[in-house]
Amino acid sequence: QQPVQSPQAVILREGEDAVINCSSSKALYSVHWYRQKHGEAPVFLMILLKGGEQKGHEKISASFNEKKQQSSLYLTASQLSYSGTYFCGTRISNFGNEKLTFGTGTRLTIIP
Amino acid sequence: GAGVSQSPSNKVTEKGKDVELRCDPISGHTALYWYRQSLGQGLEFLIYFQGNSAPDKSGLPSDRFSAERTGGSVSTLTIQRTQQEDSAVYLCASSLRQSSGNTIYFGEGSWLTVV
């Protein structure tokens, strides 16, 4: 049930773009994206709900493809501050006590 | 406080001892999660509380692990007879209510080292 993230790690130069993918074997109701810097708590980026919407936050945006049960996080013109580990969390239902399950993370390193 | 508060922030314990980790969720948040993160690893779900419903304990790795939530607010995660493989950061998170549209907010974590 744990979503699968790819790539596991990526190194970019400042200003380059990156795409991080999150896939599930189960039908998803929502996808949540978080970023965690070393030694700190994960910080919320955005939620995508069933409906295939796309959201954006400054130069970070995401999409949710229901048919593929996949979400992608897009980071454009990356900045040094984007470095960290990105996690996607998924819920398969909006009913009952459905927990949020996280992927294994994608470590992003931005170099000057 | 404004955020999720966890204590202790760091704990070193001897193998075989019991430890208790505390979480104070954001005021008014009815949903509370515990996750475990080993060094360089992902977020492993442990247990989830939602209001007065029975908790989802499906992620607890063994019967040495237990958690309770008193009065629908503060939660305590207890690890009995600690083992070296229990060394990890234990993260608590809370959200307003059980809903796919609600953000969960994490605390800074309790770093547990078993020696």
mmCIF file of C-alpha atoms in Angstrom:
data_model
loop_
_atom_site.group_PDB
_atom_site.id
_atom_site.type_symbol
_atom_site.label_atom_id
_atom_site.label_comp_id
_atom_site.label_asym_id
_atom_site.label_seq_id
_atom_site.Cartn_x
_atom_site.Cartn_y
_atom_site.Cartn_z
ATOM 1 C CA GLN A 1 0.000 0.000 0.000
ATOM 2 C CA GLN A 2 3.016 2.263 0.366
ATOM 3 C CA PRO A 3 3.338 4.565 -2.660
ATOM 4 C CA VAL A 4 6.478 4.301 -4.756
ATOM 5 C CA GLN A 5 8.524 7.409 -5.463
ATOM 6 C CA SER A 6 11.005 7.973 -8.244
ATOM 7 C CA PRO A 7 13.737 8.886 -8.587
ATOM 8 C CA GLN A 8 15.214 8.020 -5.199
ATOM 9 C CA ALA A 9 17.691 10.854 -5.475
ATOM 10 C CA VAL A 10 18.529 13.647 -7.886
ATOM 11 C CA ILE A 11 21.217 16.302 -8.055
ATOM 12 C CA LEU A 12 20.549 19.518 -9.943
ATOM 13 C CA ARG A 13 22.320 22.747 -10.605
ATOM 14 C CA GLU A 14 20.564 25.873 -9.471
ATOM 15 C CA GLY A 15 18.045 26.944 -12.093
ATOM 16 C CA GLU A 16 17.388 23.467 -13.490
ATOM 17 C CA ASP A 17 14.015 21.712 -13.423
ATOM 18 C CA ALA A 18 13.042 18.467 -11.713
ATOM 19 C CA VAL A 19 10.106 16.078 -11.702
ATOM 20 C CA ILE A 20 9.367 13.706 -8.826
ATOM 21 C CA ASN A 21 6.844 10.934 -9.325
ATOM 22 C CA CYS A 22 4.606 9.118 -6.867
ATOM 23 C CA SER A 23 2.734 5.979 -7.902
ATOM 24 C CA SER A 24 0.262 3.733 -6.154
ATOM 25 C CA SER A 25 -1.064 0.269 -6.895
ATOM 26 C CA LYS A 26 -4.396 1.262 -5.353
ATOM 27 C CA ALA A 27 -6.965 3.818 -6.425
ATOM 28 C CA LEU A 28 -6.174 7.076 -4.688
ATOM 29 C CA TYR A 29 -8.431 9.689 -3.207
ATOM 30 C CA SER A 30 -5.759 12.222 -2.346
ATOM 31 C CA VAL A 31 -2.049 12.877 -2.616
ATOM 32 C CA HIS A 32 -0.135 15.061 -0.161
ATOM 33 C CA TRP A 33 3.349 16.426 -0.815
ATOM 34 C CA TYR A 34 5.835 17.321 1.913
ATOM 35 C CA ARG A 35 9.433 18.503 1.999
ATOM 36 C CA GLN A 36 11.817 17.652 4.805
ATOM 37 C CA LYS A 37 15.153 19.336 5.373
ATOM 38 C CA HIS A 38 17.866 17.525 7.256
ATOM 39 C CA GLY A 39 17.131 17.373 10.970
ATOM 40 C CA GLU A 40 13.781 19.091 10.629
ATOM 41 C CA ALA A 41 10.136 18.040 10.528
ATOM 42 C CA PRO A 42 8.400 17.493 7.185
ATOM 43 C CA VAL A 43 6.665 20.630 5.932
ATOM 44 C CA PHE A 44 3.445 20.584 3.941
ATOM 45 C CA LEU A 45 3.608 21.702 0.291
ATOM 46 C CA MET A 46 0.238 20.855 -1.229
ATOM 47 C CA ILE A 47 -2.700 18.450 -1.437
ATOM 48 C CA LEU A 48 -4.263 17.105 -4.610
ATOM 49 C CA LEU A 49 -7.685 15.550 -4.423
ATOM 50 C CA LYS A 50 -9.322 13.059 -6.728
ATOM 51 C CA GLY A 51 -10.321 14.913 -9.856
ATOM 52 C CA GLY A 52 -6.994 15.192 -11.630
ATOM 53 C CA GLU A 53 -6.367 18.746 -10.593
ATOM 54 C CA GLN A 54 -3.095 20.552 -10.793
ATOM 55 C CA LYS A 55 -1.869 22.908 -8.133
ATOM 56 C CA GLY A 56 0.940 25.342 -7.889
ATOM 57 C CA HIS A 57 2.955 27.016 -5.191
ATOM 58 C CA GLU A 58 5.462 29.569 -6.485
ATOM 59 C CA LYS A 59 7.677 27.547 -8.811
ATOM 60 C CA ILE A 60 6.517 24.227 -7.413
ATOM 61 C CA SER A 61 3.435 22.590 -8.895
ATOM 62 C CA ALA A 62 1.908 19.137 -8.975
ATOM 63 C CA SER A 63 -0.535 17.069 -10.944
ATOM 64 C CA PHE A 64 -2.660 14.034 -10.149
ATOM 65 C CA ASN A 65 -3.476 11.479 -12.844
ATOM 66 C CA GLU A 66 -6.365 9.334 -11.598
ATOM 67 C CA LYS A 67 -6.164 6.829 -14.411
ATOM 68 C CA LYS A 68 -2.540 6.062 -13.674
ATOM 69 C CA GLN A 69 -2.888 6.563 -9.896
ATOM 70 C CA GLN A 70 0.139 8.763 -10.134
ATOM 71 C CA SER A 71 1.093 12.216 -8.972
ATOM 72 C CA SER A 72 4.025 14.271 -10.168
ATOM 73 C CA LEU A 73 5.710 17.174 -8.416
ATOM 74 C CA TYR A 74 7.335 19.747 -10.698
ATOM 75 C CA LEU A 75 10.091 22.051 -9.496
ATOM 76 C CA THR A 76 11.050 24.705 -12.025
ATOM 77 C CA ALA A 77 14.081 26.956 -11.973
ATOM 78 C CA SER A 78 15.210 25.250 -8.784
ATOM 79 C CA GLN A 79 16.664 27.290 -5.959
ATOM 80 C CA LEU A 80 19.161 26.239 -3.309
ATOM 81 C CA SER A 81 16.323 26.340 -0.769
ATOM 82 C CA TYR A 82 14.565 23.510 -2.604
ATOM 83 C CA SER A 83 17.114 21.004 -1.364
ATOM 84 C CA GLY A 84 15.661 18.349 0.902
ATOM 85 C CA THR A 85 13.777 15.085 0.819
ATOM 86 C CA TYR A 86 10.357 15.123 -0.785
ATOM 87 C CA PHE A 87 7.686 12.732 0.396
ATOM 88 C CA CYS A 88 4.305 11.965 -1.088
ATOM 89 C CA GLY A 89 1.560 10.751 1.215
ATOM 90 C CA THR A 90 -1.532 9.023 -0.086
ATOM 91 C CA ARG A 91 -5.040 8.191 1.077
ATOM 92 C CA ILE A 92 -7.156 5.649 -0.721
ATOM 93 C CA SER A 93 -10.431 6.757 0.770
ATOM 94 C CA ASN A 94 -12.225 9.719 2.224
ATOM 95 C CA PHE A 95 -14.253 7.472 4.488
ATOM 96 C CA GLY A 96 -13.580 5.986 7.838
ATOM 97 C CA ASN A 97 -10.303 6.152 9.639
ATOM 98 C CA GLU A 98 -8.071 6.099 6.587
ATOM 99 C CA LYS A 99 -4.451 6.764 7.436
ATOM 100 C CA LEU A 100 -1.962 8.776 5.387
ATOM 101 C CA THR A 101 0.767 6.491 4.021
ATOM 102 C CA PHE A 102 4.055 7.962 2.830
ATOM 103 C CA GLY A 103 6.457 6.923 0.103
ATOM 104 C CA THR A 104 10.151 6.313 0.686
ATOM 105 C CA GLY A 105 11.131 9.808 -0.340
ATOM 106 C CA THR A 106 13.172 11.513 -3.048
ATOM 107 C CA ARG A 107 16.347 13.269 -1.970
ATOM 108 C CA LEU A 108 16.890 16.462 -3.963
ATOM 109 C CA THR A 109 20.225 18.248 -3.859
ATOM 110 C CA ILE A 110 20.625 21.631 -5.512
ATOM 111 C CA ILE A 111 24.172 22.784 -6.146
ATOM 112 C CA PRO A 112 25.247 26.329 -7.044
ATOM 113 C CA GLY B 1 1.736 26.445 21.601
ATOM 114 C CA ALA B 2 1.042 27.065 17.954
ATOM 115 C CA GLY B 3 2.508 23.845 16.634
ATOM 116 C CA VAL B 4 2.764 20.157 17.475
ATOM 117 C CA SER B 5 5.002 19.769 20.505
ATOM 118 C CA GLN B 6 6.996 16.639 21.245
ATOM 119 C CA SER B 7 9.118 15.657 24.216
ATOM 120 C CA PRO B 8 11.786 14.703 24.871
ATOM 121 C CA SER B 9 13.530 16.042 21.789
ATOM 122 C CA ASN B 10 16.397 13.616 22.377
ATOM 123 C CA LYS B 11 16.539 10.434 24.404
ATOM 124 C CA VAL B 12 19.397 7.998 24.900
ATOM 125 C CA THR B 13 18.435 4.812 26.663
ATOM 126 C CA GLU B 14 19.975 1.463 27.436
ATOM 127 C CA LYS B 15 18.802 -1.640 25.663
ATOM 128 C CA GLY B 16 16.005 -3.287 27.607
ATOM 129 C CA LYS B 17 14.695 -0.121 29.235
ATOM 130 C CA ASP B 18 11.224 1.300 28.626
ATOM 131 C CA VAL B 19 10.745 4.762 27.114
ATOM 132 C CA GLU B 20 7.802 7.113 26.835
ATOM 133 C CA LEU B 21 7.496 9.756 24.146
ATOM 134 C CA ARG B 22 4.950 12.522 24.454
ATOM 135 C CA CYS B 23 3.026 14.488 21.850
ATOM 136 C CA ASP B 24 0.913 17.609 22.330
ATOM 137 C CA PRO B 25 -1.106 18.175 19.147
ATOM 138 C CA ILE B 26 -2.268 21.526 17.871
ATOM 139 C CA SER B 27 -5.232 22.710 19.922
ATOM 140 C CA GLY B 28 -8.514 21.575 18.397
ATOM 141 C CA HIS B 29 -6.964 18.903 16.199
ATOM 142 C CA THR B 30 -8.854 15.659 16.571
ATOM 143 C CA ALA B 31 -6.636 13.453 14.421
ATOM 144 C CA LEU B 32 -3.198 12.405 15.681
ATOM 145 C CA TYR B 33 -0.536 10.255 14.023
ATOM 146 C CA TRP B 34 2.711 8.647 15.075
ATOM 147 C CA TYR B 35 5.355 7.902 12.454
ATOM 148 C CA ARG B 36 8.865 6.492 12.752
ATOM 149 C CA GLN B 37 11.804 7.546 10.609
ATOM 150 C CA SER B 38 15.046 5.621 10.718
ATOM 151 C CA LEU B 39 18.229 7.337 9.580
ATOM 152 C CA GLY B 40 17.905 8.268 5.914
ATOM 153 C CA GLN B 41 14.668 6.352 5.550
ATOM 154 C CA GLY B 42 11.045 7.197 4.827
ATOM 155 C CA LEU B 43 8.123 7.858 7.141
ATOM 156 C CA GLU B 44 6.826 4.606 8.603
ATOM 157 C CA PHE B 45 3.261 4.754 9.867
ATOM 158 C CA LEU B 46 2.793 3.485 13.420
ATOM 159 C CA ILE B 47 -0.615 4.443 14.799
ATOM 160 C CA TYR B 48 -3.465 6.848 14.140
ATOM 161 C CA PHE B 49 -6.090 8.303 16.513
ATOM 162 C CA GLN B 50 -9.232 10.029 15.319
ATOM 163 C CA GLY B 51 -11.556 11.484 17.913
ATOM 164 C CA ASN B 52 -13.252 8.805 19.987
ATOM 165 C CA SER B 53 -12.898 6.085 17.367
ATOM 166 C CA ALA B 54 -10.763 3.021 17.961
ATOM 167 C CA PRO B 55 -7.186 3.798 16.917
ATOM 168 C CA ASP B 56 -5.630 2.281 13.811
ATOM 169 C CA LYS B 57 -2.732 0.307 15.285
ATOM 170 C CA SER B 58 -1.854 -1.530 12.095
ATOM 171 C CA GLY B 59 1.622 0.010 11.850
ATOM 172 C CA LEU B 60 2.934 -0.891 15.289
ATOM 173 C CA PRO B 61 5.945 -3.167 14.625
ATOM 174 C CA SER B 62 5.581 -5.375 17.711
ATOM 175 C CA ASP B 63 3.695 -5.756 20.970
ATOM 176 C CA ARG B 64 6.499 -3.816 22.669
ATOM 177 C CA PHE B 65 4.990 -0.685 21.136
ATOM 178 C CA SER B 66 1.811 0.900 22.453
ATOM 179 C CA ALA B 67 0.213 4.314 22.420
ATOM 180 C CA GLU B 68 -2.613 6.055 24.144
ATOM 181 C CA ARG B 69 -4.334 9.344 23.808
ATOM 182 C CA THR B 70 -5.888 10.824 26.894
ATOM 183 C CA GLY B 71 -8.831 13.180 26.733
ATOM 184 C CA GLY B 72 -8.607 13.357 22.985
ATOM 185 C CA SER B 73 -5.502 15.521 23.206
ATOM 186 C CA VAL B 74 -2.071 14.503 24.502
ATOM 187 C CA SER B 75 -0.664 11.195 23.277
ATOM 188 C CA THR B 76 2.068 8.985 24.698
ATOM 189 C CA LEU B 77 3.983 6.404 22.678
ATOM 190 C CA THR B 78 5.539 3.727 24.889
ATOM 191 C CA ILE B 79 8.284 1.355 23.814
ATOM 192 C CA GLN B 80 8.968 -1.469 26.239
ATOM 193 C CA ARG B 81 12.239 -3.404 26.471
ATOM 194 C CA THR B 82 13.875 -1.210 23.864
ATOM 195 C CA GLN B 83 16.117 -2.767 21.221
ATOM 196 C CA GLN B 84 18.849 -1.144 19.147
ATOM 197 C CA GLU B 85 16.669 -1.361 16.034
ATOM 198 C CA ASP B 86 14.186 0.937 17.771
ATOM 199 C CA SER B 87 16.662 3.810 17.335
ATOM 200 C CA ALA B 88 14.949 6.362 15.109
ATOM 201 C CA VAL B 89 13.156 9.680 15.061
ATOM 202 C CA TYR B 90 9.580 9.352 16.241
ATOM 203 C CA LEU B 91 7.384 11.984 14.606
ATOM 204 C CA CYS B 92 3.960 12.994 15.788
ATOM 205 C CA ALA B 93 1.494 14.814 13.533
ATOM 206 C CA SER B 94 -2.009 16.166 13.924
ATOM 207 C CA SER B 95 -4.797 17.461 11.725
ATOM 208 C CA LEU B 96 -8.078 19.218 12.194
ATOM 209 C CA ARG B 97 -10.155 16.138 11.475
ATOM 210 C CA GLN B 98 -10.176 13.017 9.412
ATOM 211 C CA SER B 99 -10.536 14.249 5.864
ATOM 212 C CA SER B 100 -8.497 13.886 2.752
ATOM 213 C CA GLY B 101 -8.522 17.648 2.358
ATOM 214 C CA ASN B 102 -6.886 18.376 5.676
ATOM 215 C CA THR B 103 -3.196 19.015 6.077
ATOM 216 C CA ILE B 104 -1.312 17.123 8.753
ATOM 217 C CA TYR B 105 1.261 19.105 10.709
ATOM 218 C CA PHE B 106 4.363 17.440 12.080
ATOM 219 C CA GLY B 107 6.210 18.035 15.309
ATOM 220 C CA GLU B 108 10.011 18.285 15.428
ATOM 221 C CA GLY B 109 10.273 14.675 16.514
ATOM 222 C CA SER B 110 11.814 12.738 19.368
ATOM 223 C CA TRP B 111 15.248 11.331 18.514
ATOM 224 C CA LEU B 112 15.630 7.982 20.253
ATOM 225 C CA THR B 113 18.983 6.241 20.537
ATOM 226 C CA VAL B 114 19.164 2.810 22.124
ATOM 227 C CA VAL B 115 22.666 1.817 23.234
#
